[in-house]
């Protein structure tokens, strides 16, 4: 018998940042043994999920909030890897509402210290783009593909899960997964003009949000692997907030939950 092949993977300490309370709640429902720790105005929930130690927390909105939360996860809770789930605006021409974007690379679209440093460059780092951990992102992409394919096979899923009916009601086709560049900034992008400006300046951008590149920077500084997974809630245009709450409840939260659940099983 090959012991190595049959060995159970060692439990990991995983910090999970949720962008929205609805998402976080679906995680906490899986961690009945959790206990809470209050720190810096945040509630960290420490428990077990599929044998791993999970520290789940709301990221906070914007780069500074997300950077502080990530730093606490690493330094106070000793998270050995960081997973982020949330929503984003779709910028890439193929990226539709309901799709999922896994970040391969991240940039701060509002970083501009010219003339001291080139536009987008992180002062002192000599780079503008940070790479996500490729193995974790591979896992996120493969898992998300598997999760989304169940929607096409089963029209109506169980309560709390992603259903074909909700997608139809929201006018969303069958979702697909993309991986590539995600741009972050302290700005909700809600006009054609603003989204076109980012598209023109950073043409490879697939999605825009407000935290990912800050999480990336902290994880790079501490040498901690991370992945950023975003459901596309809008096209970052003038209709960017239509039925946002319903989208979170019916699409983003079930997708985040199913993806994290399946990733934890496979990790
Ligand atoms: N998160 C979800 N949609 C977004 C948008 N359009 N801009 C920034 N962050 C977002």
mmCIF file of C-alpha atoms and ligand atoms in Angstrom:
data_model
loop_
_atom_site.group_PDB
_atom_site.id
_atom_site.type_symbol
_atom_site.label_atom_id
_atom_site.label_comp_id
_atom_site.label_asym_id
_atom_site.label_seq_id
_atom_site.Cartn_x
_atom_site.Cartn_y
_atom_site.Cartn_z
ATOM 1 C CA UNK A 1 0.000 0.000 0.000
ATOM 2 C CA UNK A 2 1.240 3.477 -0.857
ATOM 3 C CA UNK A 3 0.973 5.444 2.386
ATOM 4 C CA UNK A 4 1.720 8.766 0.760
ATOM 5 C CA UNK A 5 -1.136 8.451 -1.706
ATOM 6 C CA UNK A 6 -3.580 7.596 1.067
ATOM 7 C CA UNK A 7 -2.414 10.148 3.607
ATOM 8 C CA UNK A 8 -5.041 12.680 4.726
ATOM 9 C CA UNK A 9 -3.812 16.171 3.904
ATOM 10 C CA UNK A 10 -2.622 18.116 6.959
ATOM 11 C CA UNK A 11 -5.143 20.646 8.305
ATOM 12 C CA UNK A 12 -4.300 24.220 7.365
ATOM 13 C CA UNK A 13 -4.955 27.602 8.977
ATOM 14 C CA UNK A 14 -6.902 29.537 6.389
ATOM 15 C CA UNK A 15 -8.008 33.144 6.691
ATOM 16 C CA UNK A 16 -11.183 33.779 4.714
ATOM 17 C CA UNK A 17 -12.173 37.356 3.962
ATOM 18 C CA UNK A 18 -15.783 37.855 2.932
ATOM 19 C CA UNK A 19 -16.834 41.115 1.347
ATOM 20 C CA UNK A 20 -20.492 40.878 2.396
ATOM 21 C CA UNK A 21 -22.292 39.849 5.612
ATOM 22 C CA UNK A 22 -24.582 37.471 3.665
ATOM 23 C CA UNK A 23 -21.543 35.603 2.365
ATOM 24 C CA UNK A 24 -19.892 35.499 5.768
ATOM 25 C CA UNK A 25 -23.082 34.041 7.285
ATOM 26 C CA UNK A 26 -23.028 31.099 4.869
ATOM 27 C CA UNK A 27 -19.463 30.373 6.067
ATOM 28 C CA UNK A 28 -20.364 30.647 9.745
ATOM 29 C CA UNK A 29 -23.248 28.209 9.250
ATOM 30 C CA UNK A 30 -20.560 25.611 8.440
ATOM 31 C CA UNK A 31 -18.541 26.313 11.596
ATOM 32 C CA UNK A 32 -20.782 25.438 14.563
ATOM 33 C CA UNK A 33 -17.775 25.292 16.912
ATOM 34 C CA UNK A 34 -16.585 28.816 16.115
ATOM 35 C CA UNK A 35 -15.667 31.375 18.744
ATOM 36 C CA UNK A 36 -15.466 35.117 18.216
ATOM 37 C CA UNK A 37 -12.534 37.414 18.793
ATOM 38 C CA UNK A 38 -13.095 41.198 18.691
ATOM 39 C CA UNK A 39 -10.139 43.184 17.444
ATOM 40 C CA UNK A 40 -9.758 46.630 15.872
ATOM 41 C CA UNK A 41 -13.523 46.973 15.460
ATOM 42 C CA UNK A 42 -13.732 43.671 13.613
ATOM 43 C CA UNK A 43 -15.183 40.298 14.598
ATOM 44 C CA UNK A 44 -12.994 37.328 13.707
ATOM 45 C CA UNK A 45 -14.687 33.917 13.794
ATOM 46 C CA UNK A 46 -12.331 31.030 14.505
ATOM 47 C CA UNK A 47 -13.577 27.494 13.927
ATOM 48 C CA UNK A 48 -13.266 24.331 11.862
ATOM 49 C CA UNK A 49 -14.573 23.532 8.406
ATOM 50 C CA UNK A 50 -13.683 20.280 6.651
ATOM 51 C CA UNK A 51 -10.934 19.717 9.216
ATOM 52 C CA UNK A 52 -9.122 22.998 8.550
ATOM 53 C CA UNK A 53 -8.864 25.837 11.045
ATOM 54 C CA UNK A 54 -10.764 28.680 9.410
ATOM 55 C CA UNK A 55 -10.650 32.280 10.544
ATOM 56 C CA UNK A 56 -13.552 34.050 8.829
ATOM 57 C CA UNK A 57 -14.039 37.810 8.890
ATOM 58 C CA UNK A 58 -15.614 40.651 6.970
ATOM 59 C CA UNK A 59 -12.863 42.317 4.979
ATOM 60 C CA UNK A 60 -14.197 45.847 5.354
ATOM 61 C CA UNK A 61 -14.715 48.027 2.311
ATOM 62 C CA UNK A 62 -11.784 49.695 0.579
ATOM 63 C CA UNK A 63 -8.049 49.106 0.456
ATOM 64 C CA UNK A 64 -7.064 50.301 3.923
ATOM 65 C CA UNK A 65 -9.787 48.321 5.701
ATOM 66 C CA UNK A 66 -8.922 45.169 3.744
ATOM 67 C CA UNK A 67 -5.188 45.631 4.348
ATOM 68 C CA UNK A 68 -5.672 45.958 8.119
ATOM 69 C CA UNK A 69 -7.946 42.906 8.237
ATOM 70 C CA UNK A 70 -5.496 40.850 6.174
ATOM 71 C CA UNK A 71 -2.570 41.896 8.330
ATOM 72 C CA UNK A 72 -4.456 40.870 11.486
ATOM 73 C CA UNK A 73 -5.375 37.510 9.964
ATOM 74 C CA UNK A 74 -1.705 36.838 9.271
ATOM 75 C CA UNK A 75 -0.101 38.292 12.384
ATOM 76 C CA UNK A 76 -2.640 37.746 15.150
ATOM 77 C CA UNK A 77 -4.394 34.642 13.857
ATOM 78 C CA UNK A 78 -1.415 33.089 12.058
ATOM 79 C CA UNK A 79 -3.344 32.411 8.854
ATOM 80 C CA UNK A 80 -1.019 30.515 6.521
ATOM 81 C CA UNK A 81 -3.070 31.405 3.467
ATOM 82 C CA UNK A 82 -5.699 34.010 2.596
ATOM 83 C CA UNK A 83 -8.818 33.507 0.485
ATOM 84 C CA UNK A 84 -11.004 36.446 -0.486
ATOM 85 C CA UNK A 85 -14.540 36.153 -1.841
ATOM 86 C CA UNK A 86 -16.802 38.978 -2.919
ATOM 87 C CA UNK A 87 -18.310 40.816 -5.852
ATOM 88 C CA UNK A 88 -16.800 43.001 -8.552
ATOM 89 C CA UNK A 89 -17.731 45.007 -11.606
ATOM 90 C CA UNK A 90 -16.970 43.337 -14.941
ATOM 91 C CA UNK A 91 -14.698 45.302 -17.276
ATOM 92 C CA UNK A 92 -13.472 42.704 -19.778
ATOM 93 C CA UNK A 93 -15.662 42.500 -22.890
ATOM 94 C CA UNK A 94 -16.383 38.797 -22.268
ATOM 95 C CA UNK A 95 -17.075 39.199 -18.549
ATOM 96 C CA UNK A 96 -20.813 39.136 -17.851
ATOM 97 C CA UNK A 97 -22.927 39.598 -14.730
ATOM 98 C CA UNK A 98 -23.010 36.247 -12.887
ATOM 99 C CA UNK A 99 -19.567 35.161 -14.131
ATOM 100 C CA UNK A 100 -16.711 34.588 -11.709
ATOM 101 C CA UNK A 101 -13.277 36.186 -12.059
ATOM 102 C CA UNK A 102 -10.288 34.648 -10.285
ATOM 103 C CA UNK A 103 -7.412 37.123 -10.071
ATOM 104 C CA UNK A 104 -4.105 36.003 -11.540
ATOM 105 C CA UNK A 105 -2.709 39.480 -11.095
ATOM 106 C CA UNK A 106 -3.778 42.642 -9.265
ATOM 107 C CA UNK A 107 -3.124 46.346 -9.692
ATOM 108 C CA UNK A 108 -4.219 49.475 -7.799
ATOM 109 C CA UNK A 109 -5.867 51.565 -10.500
ATOM 110 C CA UNK A 110 -5.796 54.655 -8.272
ATOM 111 C CA UNK A 111 -2.094 54.421 -7.323
ATOM 112 C CA UNK A 112 -0.397 57.420 -8.911
ATOM 113 C CA UNK A 113 2.757 58.849 -7.325
ATOM 114 C CA UNK A 114 3.984 60.574 -10.495
ATOM 115 C CA UNK A 115 6.398 62.209 -10.987
ATOM 116 C CA UNK A 116 8.180 60.330 -8.188
ATOM 117 C CA UNK A 117 7.256 56.892 -9.547
ATOM 118 C CA UNK A 118 5.612 55.662 -12.750
ATOM 119 C CA UNK A 119 1.815 55.520 -12.682
ATOM 120 C CA UNK A 120 0.480 52.423 -10.814
ATOM 121 C CA UNK A 121 3.910 51.537 -9.412
ATOM 122 C CA UNK A 122 3.861 50.673 -5.705
ATOM 123 C CA UNK A 123 6.387 53.112 -4.235
ATOM 124 C CA UNK A 124 9.405 51.257 -2.886
ATOM 125 C CA UNK A 125 8.446 47.984 -4.522
ATOM 126 C CA UNK A 126 9.425 48.685 -8.115
ATOM 127 C CA UNK A 127 6.349 46.870 -9.485
ATOM 128 C CA UNK A 128 2.779 47.804 -10.237
ATOM 129 C CA UNK A 129 1.266 44.352 -10.658
ATOM 130 C CA UNK A 130 1.253 41.648 -8.000
ATOM 131 C CA UNK A 131 0.674 37.992 -8.794
ATOM 132 C CA UNK A 132 -1.717 35.771 -6.870
ATOM 133 C CA UNK A 133 -0.571 32.313 -5.755
ATOM 134 C CA UNK A 134 -0.828 30.148 -8.846
ATOM 135 C CA UNK A 135 -1.634 26.842 -7.108
ATOM 136 C CA UNK A 136 -4.440 28.419 -5.049
ATOM 137 C CA UNK A 137 -5.794 30.218 -8.097
ATOM 138 C CA UNK A 138 -5.716 26.957 -10.107
ATOM 139 C CA UNK A 139 -7.722 25.358 -7.317
ATOM 140 C CA UNK A 140 -10.157 28.308 -7.265
ATOM 141 C CA UNK A 141 -10.675 28.191 -11.047
ATOM 142 C CA UNK A 142 -11.149 24.407 -11.210
ATOM 143 C CA UNK A 143 -13.491 24.405 -8.230
ATOM 144 C CA UNK A 144 -15.557 27.315 -9.519
ATOM 145 C CA UNK A 145 -15.889 25.621 -12.899
ATOM 146 C CA UNK A 146 -17.149 22.477 -11.177
ATOM 147 C CA UNK A 147 -19.596 24.466 -9.009
ATOM 148 C CA UNK A 148 -21.007 26.464 -11.923
ATOM 149 C CA UNK A 149 -21.402 23.372 -14.083
ATOM 150 C CA UNK A 150 -23.846 21.931 -11.535
ATOM 151 C CA UNK A 151 -26.218 24.829 -12.283
ATOM 152 C CA UNK A 152 -26.413 23.869 -15.908
ATOM 153 C CA UNK A 153 -27.004 20.238 -15.031
ATOM 154 C CA UNK A 154 -29.534 20.805 -12.230
ATOM 155 C CA UNK A 155 -32.033 23.500 -13.086
ATOM 156 C CA UNK A 156 -33.226 23.967 -9.514
ATOM 157 C CA UNK A 157 -30.779 23.457 -6.670
ATOM 158 C CA UNK A 158 -31.581 23.121 -2.967
ATOM 159 C CA UNK A 159 -32.475 26.126 -0.748
ATOM 160 C CA UNK A 160 -29.631 28.579 -0.314
ATOM 161 C CA UNK A 161 -27.895 27.263 -3.411
ATOM 162 C CA UNK A 162 -27.471 28.829 -6.808
ATOM 163 C CA UNK A 163 -30.556 28.107 -8.899
ATOM 164 C CA UNK A 164 -31.325 28.370 -12.589
ATOM 165 C CA UNK A 165 -34.588 30.151 -11.755
ATOM 166 C CA UNK A 166 -32.831 32.969 -9.873
ATOM 167 C CA UNK A 167 -30.390 33.342 -12.743
ATOM 168 C CA UNK A 168 -33.283 33.489 -15.228
ATOM 169 C CA UNK A 169 -35.187 35.992 -13.080
ATOM 170 C CA UNK A 170 -32.126 38.219 -12.870
ATOM 171 C CA UNK A 171 -31.620 37.904 -16.627
ATOM 172 C CA UNK A 172 -28.299 36.098 -16.170
ATOM 173 C CA UNK A 173 -27.154 33.413 -18.594
ATOM 174 C CA UNK A 174 -25.082 30.395 -17.597
ATOM 175 C CA UNK A 175 -22.087 31.792 -15.722
ATOM 176 C CA UNK A 176 -18.496 31.112 -16.721
ATOM 177 C CA UNK A 177 -15.101 31.509 -15.048
ATOM 178 C CA UNK A 178 -12.327 33.884 -16.140
ATOM 179 C CA UNK A 179 -8.849 34.411 -14.772
ATOM 180 C CA UNK A 180 -6.670 37.447 -15.251
ATOM 181 C CA UNK A 181 -6.034 40.988 -14.093
ATOM 182 C CA UNK A 182 -8.206 42.575 -11.382
ATOM 183 C CA UNK A 183 -7.927 46.300 -10.654
ATOM 184 C CA UNK A 184 -8.672 47.724 -7.198
ATOM 185 C CA UNK A 185 -9.252 51.271 -6.011
ATOM 186 C CA UNK A 186 -11.092 53.253 -3.368
ATOM 187 C CA UNK A 187 -13.953 54.016 -5.682
ATOM 188 C CA UNK A 188 -17.179 52.282 -6.668
ATOM 189 C CA UNK A 189 -17.086 52.377 -10.462
ATOM 190 C CA UNK A 190 -20.650 53.156 -11.509
ATOM 191 C CA UNK A 191 -20.500 55.015 -14.792
ATOM 192 C CA UNK A 192 -19.542 54.193 -18.355
ATOM 193 C CA UNK A 193 -17.111 57.067 -18.253
ATOM 194 C CA UNK A 194 -15.267 55.792 -15.169
ATOM 195 C CA UNK A 195 -15.136 52.185 -16.348
ATOM 196 C CA UNK A 196 -13.960 53.222 -19.818
ATOM 197 C CA UNK A 197 -11.176 55.294 -18.260
ATOM 198 C CA UNK A 198 -9.846 52.207 -16.457
ATOM 199 C CA UNK A 199 -10.276 50.067 -19.577
ATOM 200 C CA UNK A 200 -8.318 52.618 -21.617
ATOM 201 C CA UNK A 201 -5.559 52.975 -19.022
ATOM 202 C CA UNK A 202 -5.211 49.264 -18.126
ATOM 203 C CA UNK A 203 -6.693 47.328 -21.073
ATOM 204 C CA UNK A 204 -6.121 43.847 -19.612
ATOM 205 C CA UNK A 205 -8.439 44.527 -16.653
ATOM 206 C CA UNK A 206 -11.159 41.884 -16.334
ATOM 207 C CA UNK A 207 -12.821 43.199 -13.189
ATOM 208 C CA UNK A 208 -12.771 46.156 -10.856
ATOM 209 C CA UNK A 209 -13.301 46.140 -7.088
ATOM 210 C CA UNK A 210 -12.089 47.884 -3.936
ATOM 211 C CA UNK A 211 -9.881 45.479 -1.942
ATOM 212 C CA UNK A 212 -8.057 42.751 -3.871
ATOM 213 C CA UNK A 213 -4.814 44.566 -4.676
ATOM 214 C CA UNK A 214 -4.479 45.720 -1.057
ATOM 215 C CA UNK A 215 -4.874 42.134 0.170
ATOM 216 C CA UNK A 216 -2.273 41.157 -2.438
ATOM 217 C CA UNK A 217 0.200 43.758 -1.206
ATOM 218 C CA UNK A 218 -0.069 42.666 2.424
ATOM 219 C CA UNK A 219 0.228 38.998 1.469
ATOM 220 C CA UNK A 220 3.300 39.747 -0.654
ATOM 221 C CA UNK A 221 4.915 41.667 2.205
ATOM 222 C CA UNK A 222 4.417 38.737 4.570
ATOM 223 C CA UNK A 223 5.044 35.994 2.004
ATOM 224 C CA UNK A 224 1.595 34.461 2.451
ATOM 225 C CA UNK A 225 -0.197 32.724 -0.460
ATOM 226 C CA UNK A 226 -3.563 34.184 -1.435
ATOM 227 C CA UNK A 227 -6.393 33.944 -3.927
ATOM 228 C CA UNK A 228 -9.084 36.490 -4.851
ATOM 229 C CA UNK A 229 -12.418 35.175 -6.167
ATOM 230 C CA UNK A 230 -15.055 37.629 -7.397
ATOM 231 C CA UNK A 231 -18.626 37.144 -8.648
ATOM 232 C CA UNK A 232 -19.493 39.791 -11.205
ATOM 233 C CA UNK A 233 -22.453 41.783 -9.862
ATOM 234 C CA UNK A 234 -22.484 44.575 -12.447
ATOM 235 C CA UNK A 235 -20.710 45.928 -15.508
ATOM 236 C CA UNK A 236 -19.328 48.979 -13.644
ATOM 237 C CA UNK A 237 -21.594 51.214 -15.726
ATOM 238 C CA UNK A 238 -24.605 53.435 -15.138
ATOM 239 C CA UNK A 239 -26.759 50.417 -14.197
ATOM 240 C CA UNK A 240 -24.170 49.164 -11.699
ATOM 241 C CA UNK A 241 -26.454 48.864 -8.656
ATOM 242 C CA UNK A 242 -29.575 47.264 -10.153
ATOM 243 C CA UNK A 243 -30.997 44.585 -7.846
ATOM 244 C CA UNK A 244 -27.692 44.335 -6.012
ATOM 245 C CA UNK A 245 -29.217 42.822 -2.850
ATOM 246 C CA UNK A 246 -31.010 40.122 -4.769
ATOM 247 C CA UNK A 247 -27.830 39.335 -6.667
ATOM 248 C CA UNK A 248 -25.893 38.975 -3.400
ATOM 249 C CA UNK A 249 -28.510 36.681 -1.873
ATOM 250 C CA UNK A 250 -29.327 34.587 -4.931
ATOM 251 C CA UNK A 251 -25.995 34.417 -6.753
ATOM 252 C CA UNK A 252 -22.885 35.797 -5.028
ATOM 253 C CA UNK A 253 -23.420 34.206 -1.590
ATOM 254 C CA UNK A 254 -24.340 30.719 -2.864
ATOM 255 C CA UNK A 255 -21.419 30.789 -5.305
ATOM 256 C CA UNK A 256 -18.929 31.892 -2.619
ATOM 257 C CA UNK A 257 -20.218 29.292 -0.213
ATOM 258 C CA UNK A 258 -20.129 26.439 -2.724
ATOM 259 C CA UNK A 259 -16.681 27.401 -4.013
ATOM 260 C CA UNK A 260 -15.108 27.783 -0.556
ATOM 261 C CA UNK A 261 -16.753 24.551 0.643
ATOM 262 C CA UNK A 262 -15.403 22.601 -2.335
ATOM 263 C CA UNK A 263 -11.969 24.237 -2.130
ATOM 264 C CA UNK A 264 -11.662 23.313 1.541
ATOM 265 C CA UNK A 265 -12.548 19.710 0.712
ATOM 266 C CA UNK A 266 -9.864 19.596 -1.955
ATOM 267 C CA UNK A 267 -7.196 21.517 -0.030
HETATM 268 N N1 LIG B 1 -17.807 45.863 -6.432
HETATM 269 C C1 LIG B 1 -18.863 45.429 -7.131
HETATM 270 N N2 LIG B 1 -19.092 46.204 -8.200
HETATM 271 C C2 LIG B 1 -18.144 47.171 -8.157
HETATM 272 C C3 LIG B 1 -17.878 48.294 -8.963
HETATM 273 N N3 LIG B 1 -18.635 48.559 -10.024
HETATM 274 N N4 LIG B 1 -16.835 49.097 -8.614
HETATM 275 C C4 LIG B 1 -16.101 48.808 -7.527
HETATM 276 N N5 LIG B 1 -16.315 47.784 -6.731
HETATM 277 C C5 LIG B 1 -17.333 46.959 -7.036
#
